[in-house]
């Protein structure tokens, strides 16, 4: 469903975060930790928003916003 690369995330759009799609809370936590390592960011301030995300694209959009914000600093 997702592939991490340095400074790029490839996501199948609109993949819903459901057990039926093989995505559970543990896989999301693992994904978030990997994203933080790869992009050298901290997503703690975005966790509430990430928890309410319904699709992987929504998570990718949140990450993109945080990465862009980091670049502007």
PDB file of N, CA and C in Angstrom:
ATOM      1  N   UNK A   1       0.810  -1.201   0.000  1.00  0.00           N
ATOM      2  CA  UNK A   1       0.000   0.000   0.000  1.00  0.00           C
ATOM      3  C   UNK A   1       0.850   1.260   0.000  1.00  0.00           C
ATOM      4  N   UNK A   2       1.978   1.187   0.649  1.00  0.00           N
ATOM      5  CA  UNK A   2       2.807   2.382   0.700  1.00  0.00           C
ATOM      6  C   UNK A   2       4.272   1.992   0.605  1.00  0.00           C
ATOM      7  N   UNK A   3       5.067   2.918   0.076  1.00  0.00           N
ATOM      8  CA  UNK A   3       6.491   2.700  -0.085  1.00  0.00           C
ATOM      9  C   UNK A   3       7.208   3.972   0.315  1.00  0.00           C
ATOM     10  N   UNK A   4       8.135   3.860   1.227  1.00  0.00           N
ATOM     11  CA  UNK A   4       8.879   5.030   1.676  1.00  0.00           C
ATOM     12  C   UNK A   4      10.184   5.138   0.917  1.00  0.00           C
ATOM     13  N   UNK A   5      10.477   6.330   0.470  1.00  0.00           N
ATOM     14  CA  UNK A   5      11.763   6.657  -0.107  1.00  0.00           C
ATOM     15  C   UNK A   5      12.175   7.985   0.484  1.00  0.00           C
ATOM     16  N   UNK A   6      13.467   8.278   0.419  1.00  0.00           N
ATOM     17  CA  UNK A   6      13.934   9.564   0.944  1.00  0.00           C
ATOM     18  C   UNK A   6      13.239  10.686   0.201  1.00  0.00           C
ATOM     19  N   UNK A   7      12.481  11.490   0.937  1.00  0.00           N
ATOM     20  CA  UNK A   7      11.779  12.671   0.448  1.00  0.00           C
ATOM     21  C   UNK A   7      10.634  12.367  -0.522  1.00  0.00           C
ATOM     22  N   UNK A   8      10.146  11.130  -0.536  1.00  0.00           N
ATOM     23  CA  UNK A   8       9.009  10.808  -1.399  1.00  0.00           C
ATOM     24  C   UNK A   8       8.231   9.645  -0.796  1.00  0.00           C
ATOM     25  N   UNK A   9       6.900   9.765  -0.789  1.00  0.00           N
ATOM     26  CA  UNK A   9       6.046   8.663  -0.362  1.00  0.00           C
ATOM     27  C   UNK A   9       5.121   8.334  -1.516  1.00  0.00           C
ATOM     28  N   UNK A  10       5.069   7.074  -1.869  1.00  0.00           N
ATOM     29  CA  UNK A  10       4.163   6.630  -2.917  1.00  0.00           C
ATOM     30  C   UNK A  10       3.005   5.902  -2.240  1.00  0.00           C
ATOM     31  N   UNK A  11       1.775   6.359  -2.501  1.00  0.00           N
ATOM     32  CA  UNK A  11       0.603   5.804  -1.831  1.00  0.00           C
ATOM     33  C   UNK A  11      -0.456   5.477  -2.865  1.00  0.00           C
ATOM     34  N   UNK A  12      -1.055   4.286  -2.729  1.00  0.00           N
ATOM     35  CA  UNK A  12      -2.229   4.000  -3.533  1.00  0.00           C
ATOM     36  C   UNK A  12      -3.339   4.888  -3.006  1.00  0.00           C
ATOM     37  N   UNK A  13      -3.816   5.773  -3.839  1.00  0.00           N
ATOM     38  CA  UNK A  13      -4.810   6.754  -3.397  1.00  0.00           C
ATOM     39  C   UNK A  13      -6.080   6.076  -2.902  1.00  0.00           C
ATOM     40  N   UNK A  14      -6.640   6.677  -1.892  1.00  0.00           N
ATOM     41  CA  UNK A  14      -7.929   6.291  -1.332  1.00  0.00           C
ATOM     42  C   UNK A  14      -7.996   4.880  -0.753  1.00  0.00           C
ATOM     43  N   UNK A  15      -6.838   4.287  -0.433  1.00  0.00           N
ATOM     44  CA  UNK A  15      -6.858   3.010   0.267  1.00  0.00           C
ATOM     45  C   UNK A  15      -7.316   3.298   1.688  1.00  0.00           C
ATOM     46  N   UNK A  16      -8.432   2.718   2.066  1.00  0.00           N
ATOM     47  CA  UNK A  16      -8.974   2.961   3.400  1.00  0.00           C
ATOM     48  C   UNK A  16      -8.180   2.202   4.454  1.00  0.00           C
ATOM     49  N   UNK A  17      -8.073   2.812   5.610  1.00  0.00           N
ATOM     50  CA  UNK A  17      -7.372   2.203   6.731  1.00  0.00           C
ATOM     51  C   UNK A  17      -8.352   1.269   7.435  1.00  0.00           C
ATOM     52  N   UNK A  18      -8.348   0.018   6.997  1.00  0.00           N
ATOM     53  CA  UNK A  18      -9.241  -0.992   7.564  1.00  0.00           C
ATOM     54  C   UNK A  18      -8.498  -2.317   7.698  1.00  0.00           C
ATOM     55  N   UNK A  19      -8.996  -3.147   8.576  1.00  0.00           N
ATOM     56  CA  UNK A  19      -8.412  -4.490   8.719  1.00  0.00           C
ATOM     57  C   UNK A  19      -8.602  -5.307   7.451  1.00  0.00           C
ATOM     58  N   UNK A  20      -9.701  -5.061   6.754  1.00  0.00           N
ATOM     59  CA  UNK A  20      -9.960  -5.780   5.508  1.00  0.00           C
ATOM     60  C   UNK A  20      -8.869  -5.501   4.470  1.00  0.00           C
ATOM     61  N   UNK A  21      -8.264  -4.323   4.553  1.00  0.00           N
ATOM     62  CA  UNK A  21      -7.170  -3.970   3.649  1.00  0.00           C
ATOM     63  C   UNK A  21      -5.809  -4.332   4.237  1.00  0.00           C
ATOM     64  N   UNK A  22      -5.819  -5.042   5.358  1.00  0.00           N
ATOM     65  CA  UNK A  22      -4.580  -5.483   5.980  1.00  0.00           C
ATOM     66  C   UNK A  22      -3.866  -4.399   6.762  1.00  0.00           C
ATOM     67  N   UNK A  23      -4.591  -3.339   7.107  1.00  0.00           N
ATOM     68  CA  UNK A  23      -3.986  -2.224   7.836  1.00  0.00           C
ATOM     69  C   UNK A  23      -4.623  -2.157   9.222  1.00  0.00           C
ATOM     70  N   UNK A  24      -3.785  -2.347  10.242  1.00  0.00           N
ATOM     71  CA  UNK A  24      -4.285  -2.254  11.612  1.00  0.00           C
ATOM     72  C   UNK A  24      -3.502  -1.185  12.365  1.00  0.00           C
ATOM     73  N   UNK A  25      -3.840  -0.983  13.606  1.00  0.00           N
ATOM     74  CA  UNK A  25      -3.198   0.088  14.375  1.00  0.00           C
ATOM     75  C   UNK A  25      -1.693  -0.132  14.507  1.00  0.00           C
ATOM     76  N   UNK A  26      -1.259  -1.375  14.631  1.00  0.00           N
ATOM     77  CA  UNK A  26       0.171  -1.657  14.734  1.00  0.00           C
ATOM     78  C   UNK A  26       0.901  -1.274  13.451  1.00  0.00           C
ATOM     79  N   UNK A  27       0.307  -1.558  12.299  1.00  0.00           N
ATOM     80  CA  UNK A  27       0.966  -1.195  11.039  1.00  0.00           C
ATOM     81  C   UNK A  27       1.018   0.317  10.860  1.00  0.00           C
ATOM     82  N   UNK A  28       0.004   1.031  11.357  1.00  0.00           N
ATOM     83  CA  UNK A  28       0.016   2.501  11.281  1.00  0.00           C
ATOM     84  C   UNK A  28       1.109   3.056  12.193  1.00  0.00           C
ATOM     85  N   UNK A  29       1.234   2.521  13.409  1.00  0.00           N
ATOM     86  CA  UNK A  29       2.289   2.975  14.319  1.00  0.00           C
ATOM     87  C   UNK A  29       3.654   2.733  13.687  1.00  0.00           C
ATOM     88  N   UNK A  30       3.842   1.557  13.109  1.00  0.00           N
ATOM     89  CA  UNK A  30       5.100   1.231  12.443  1.00  0.00           C
ATOM     90  C   UNK A  30       5.365   2.193  11.283  1.00  0.00           C
ATOM     91  N   UNK A  31       4.334   2.484  10.502  1.00  0.00           N
ATOM     92  CA  UNK A  31       4.464   3.418   9.383  1.00  0.00           C
ATOM     93  C   UNK A  31       4.877   4.798   9.890  1.00  0.00           C
ATOM     94  N   UNK A  32       4.223   5.279  10.933  1.00  0.00           N
ATOM     95  CA  UNK A  32       4.524   6.610  11.477  1.00  0.00           C
ATOM     96  C   UNK A  32       5.964   6.668  11.977  1.00  0.00           C
ATOM     97  N   UNK A  33       6.414   5.645  12.679  1.00  0.00           N
ATOM     98  CA  UNK A  33       7.796   5.611  13.161  1.00  0.00           C
ATOM     99  C   UNK A  33       8.786   5.607  11.998  1.00  0.00           C
ATOM    100  N   UNK A  34       8.487   4.831  10.951  1.00  0.00           N
ATOM    101  CA  UNK A  34       9.345   4.802   9.765  1.00  0.00           C
ATOM    102  C   UNK A  34       9.381   6.168   9.077  1.00  0.00           C
ATOM    103  N   UNK A  35       8.222   6.792   8.960  1.00  0.00           N
ATOM    104  CA  UNK A  35       8.146   8.120   8.328  1.00  0.00           C
ATOM    105  C   UNK A  35       8.990   9.124   9.115  1.00  0.00           C
ATOM    106  N   UNK A  36       8.868   9.087  10.436  1.00  0.00           N
ATOM    107  CA  UNK A  36       9.654  10.007  11.256  1.00  0.00           C
ATOM    108  C   UNK A  36      11.153   9.795  11.049  1.00  0.00           C
ATOM    109  N   UNK A  37      11.576   8.542  10.944  1.00  0.00           N
ATOM    110  CA  UNK A  37      12.999   8.244  10.723  1.00  0.00           C
ATOM    111  C   UNK A  37      13.464   8.684   9.341  1.00  0.00           C
ATOM    112  N   UNK A  38      12.703   8.329   8.312  1.00  0.00           N
ATOM    113  CA  UNK A  38      13.100   8.623   6.930  1.00  0.00           C
ATOM    114  C   UNK A  38      13.151  10.120   6.675  1.00  0.00           C
ATOM    115  N   UNK A  39      12.146  10.846   7.149  1.00  0.00           N
ATOM    116  CA  UNK A  39      12.058  12.274   6.858  1.00  0.00           C
ATOM    117  C   UNK A  39      12.651  13.150   7.963  1.00  0.00           C
ATOM    118  N   UNK A  40      13.142  12.502   9.030  1.00  0.00           N
ATOM    119  CA  UNK A  40      13.735  13.218  10.151  1.00  0.00           C
ATOM    120  C   UNK A  40      12.795  14.305  10.668  1.00  0.00           C
ATOM    121  N   UNK A  41      11.557  13.874  10.937  1.00  0.00           N
ATOM    122  CA  UNK A  41      10.521  14.771  11.453  1.00  0.00           C
ATOM    123  C   UNK A  41       9.912  14.161  12.703  1.00  0.00           C
ATOM    124  N   UNK A  42       9.129  14.966  13.401  1.00  0.00           N
ATOM    125  CA  UNK A  42       8.403  14.506  14.571  1.00  0.00           C
ATOM    126  C   UNK A  42       6.917  14.759  14.308  1.00  0.00           C
ATOM    127  N   UNK A  43       6.118  13.708  14.380  1.00  0.00           N
ATOM    128  CA  UNK A  43       4.692  13.807  14.093  1.00  0.00           C
ATOM    129  C   UNK A  43       3.824  13.866  15.342  1.00  0.00           C
ATOM    130  N   UNK A  44       4.439  14.047  16.514  1.00  0.00           N
ATOM    131  CA  UNK A  44       3.673  14.065  17.773  1.00  0.00           C
ATOM    132  C   UNK A  44       2.525  15.072  17.740  1.00  0.00           C
ATOM    133  N   UNK A  45       2.766  16.253  17.188  1.00  0.00           N
ATOM    134  CA  UNK A  45       1.720  17.280  17.152  1.00  0.00           C
ATOM    135  C   UNK A  45       0.596  16.950  16.168  1.00  0.00           C
ATOM    136  N   UNK A  46       0.818  15.960  15.303  1.00  0.00           N
ATOM    137  CA  UNK A  46      -0.177  15.592  14.291  1.00  0.00           C
ATOM    138  C   UNK A  46      -0.876  14.275  14.592  1.00  0.00           C
ATOM    139  N   UNK A  47      -0.581  13.668  15.745  1.00  0.00           N
ATOM    140  CA  UNK A  47      -1.127  12.336  16.041  1.00  0.00           C
ATOM    141  C   UNK A  47      -2.650  12.303  16.098  1.00  0.00           C
ATOM    142  N   UNK A  48      -3.261  13.336  16.657  1.00  0.00           N
ATOM    143  CA  UNK A  48      -4.725  13.369  16.717  1.00  0.00           C
ATOM    144  C   UNK A  48      -5.311  13.351  15.301  1.00  0.00           C
ATOM    145  N   UNK A  49      -4.722  14.132  14.426  1.00  0.00           N
ATOM    146  CA  UNK A  49      -5.176  14.186  13.035  1.00  0.00           C
ATOM    147  C   UNK A  49      -4.904  12.854  12.317  1.00  0.00           C
ATOM    148  N   UNK A  50      -3.758  12.254  12.577  1.00  0.00           N
ATOM    149  CA  UNK A  50      -3.421  10.963  11.964  1.00  0.00           C
ATOM    150  C   UNK A  50      -4.403   9.892  12.424  1.00  0.00           C
ATOM    151  N   UNK A  51      -4.738   9.901  13.725  1.00  0.00           N
ATOM    152  CA  UNK A  51      -5.694   8.905  14.247  1.00  0.00           C
ATOM    153  C   UNK A  51      -7.061   9.010  13.588  1.00  0.00           C
ATOM    154  N   UNK A  52      -7.443  10.211  13.167  1.00  0.00           N
ATOM    155  CA  UNK A  52      -8.761  10.382  12.550  1.00  0.00           C
ATOM    156  C   UNK A  52      -8.735  10.177  11.039  1.00  0.00           C
ATOM    157  N   UNK A  53      -7.554   9.952  10.462  1.00  0.00           N
ATOM    158  CA  UNK A  53      -7.449   9.739   9.015  1.00  0.00           C
ATOM    159  C   UNK A  53      -8.191   8.472   8.608  1.00  0.00           C
ATOM    160  N   UNK A  54      -8.875   8.545   7.503  1.00  0.00           N
ATOM    161  CA  UNK A  54      -9.637   7.396   6.987  1.00  0.00           C
ATOM    162  C   UNK A  54      -8.896   6.666   5.860  1.00  0.00           C
ATOM    163  N   UNK A  55      -7.956   7.363   5.202  1.00  0.00           N
ATOM    164  CA  UNK A  55      -7.224   6.753   4.087  1.00  0.00           C
ATOM    165  C   UNK A  55      -5.726   6.994   4.252  1.00  0.00           C
ATOM    166  N   UNK A  56      -4.934   6.184   3.557  1.00  0.00           N
ATOM    167  CA  UNK A  56      -3.494   6.384   3.568  1.00  0.00           C
ATOM    168  C   UNK A  56      -3.128   7.715   2.925  1.00  0.00           C
ATOM    169  N   UNK A  57      -3.916   8.147   1.948  1.00  0.00           N
ATOM    170  CA  UNK A  57      -3.650   9.433   1.308  1.00  0.00           C
ATOM    171  C   UNK A  57      -3.774  10.578   2.314  1.00  0.00           C
ATOM    172  N   UNK A  58      -4.728  10.487   3.220  1.00  0.00           N
ATOM    173  CA  UNK A  58      -4.872  11.523   4.250  1.00  0.00           C
ATOM    174  C   UNK A  58      -3.630  11.572   5.132  1.00  0.00           C
ATOM    175  N   UNK A  59      -3.073  10.416   5.471  1.00  0.00           N
ATOM    176  CA  UNK A  59      -1.841  10.384   6.264  1.00  0.00           C
ATOM    177  C   UNK A  59      -0.698  10.984   5.446  1.00  0.00           C
ATOM    178  N   UNK A  60      -0.608  10.623   4.174  1.00  0.00           N
ATOM    179  CA  UNK A  60       0.444  11.175   3.307  1.00  0.00           C
ATOM    180  C   UNK A  60       0.326  12.694   3.221  1.00  0.00           C
ATOM    181  N   UNK A  61      -0.889  13.219   3.152  1.00  0.00           N
ATOM    182  CA  UNK A  61      -1.096  14.667   3.091  1.00  0.00           C
ATOM    183  C   UNK A  61      -0.619  15.349   4.383  1.00  0.00           C
ATOM    184  N   UNK A  62      -0.885  14.712   5.523  1.00  0.00           N
ATOM    185  CA  UNK A  62      -0.438  15.251   6.809  1.00  0.00           C
ATOM    186  C   UNK A  62       1.092  15.276   6.848  1.00  0.00           C
ATOM    187  N   UNK A  63       1.703  14.180   6.443  1.00  0.00           N
ATOM    188  CA  UNK A  63       3.166  14.095   6.430  1.00  0.00           C
ATOM    189  C   UNK A  63       3.748  15.146   5.485  1.00  0.00           C
ATOM    190  N   UNK A  64       3.151  15.281   4.319  1.00  0.00           N
ATOM    191  CA  UNK A  64       3.639  16.271   3.357  1.00  0.00           C
ATOM    192  C   UNK A  64       3.596  17.674   3.953  1.00  0.00           C
ATOM    193  N   UNK A  65       2.529  17.974   4.663  1.00  0.00           N
ATOM    194  CA  UNK A  65       2.403  19.294   5.293  1.00  0.00           C
ATOM    195  C   UNK A  65       3.505  19.507   6.336  1.00  0.00           C
ATOM    196  N   UNK A  66       3.782  18.476   7.150  1.00  0.00           N
ATOM    197  CA  UNK A  66       4.811  18.587   8.182  1.00  0.00           C
ATOM    198  C   UNK A  66       6.196  18.720   7.549  1.00  0.00           C
ATOM    199  N   UNK A  67       6.463  17.943   6.500  1.00  0.00           N
ATOM    200  CA  UNK A  67       7.764  18.012   5.819  1.00  0.00           C
ATOM    201  C   UNK A  67       7.942  19.388   5.182  1.00  0.00           C
ATOM    202  N   UNK A  68       6.909  19.886   4.532  1.00  0.00           N
ATOM    203  CA  UNK A  68       6.970  21.209   3.894  1.00  0.00           C
ATOM    204  C   UNK A  68       7.196  22.296   4.946  1.00  0.00           C
ATOM    205  N   UNK A  69       6.513  22.193   6.059  1.00  0.00           N
ATOM    206  CA  UNK A  69       6.672  23.150   7.149  1.00  0.00           C
ATOM    207  C   UNK A  69       8.091  23.137   7.690  1.00  0.00           C
ATOM    208  N   UNK A  70       8.680  21.942   7.786  1.00  0.00           N
ATOM    209  CA  UNK A  70      10.059  21.808   8.279  1.00  0.00           C
ATOM    210  C   UNK A  70      11.019  22.500   7.321  1.00  0.00           C
ATOM    211  N   UNK A  71      10.797  22.344   6.017  1.00  0.00           N
ATOM    212  CA  UNK A  71      11.672  22.957   5.013  1.00  0.00           C
ATOM    213  C   UNK A  71      11.635  24.482   5.091  1.00  0.00           C
ATOM    214  N   UNK A  72      10.488  25.031   5.475  1.00  0.00           N
ATOM    215  CA  UNK A  72      10.320  26.480   5.518  1.00  0.00           C
ATOM    216  C   UNK A  72      11.016  27.105   6.728  1.00  0.00           C
ATOM    217  N   UNK A  73      11.346  26.290   7.727  1.00  0.00           N
ATOM    218  CA  UNK A  73      11.975  26.817   8.943  1.00  0.00           C
ATOM    219  C   UNK A  73      13.444  27.048   8.764  1.00  0.00           C
TER     220      UNK A  73
END
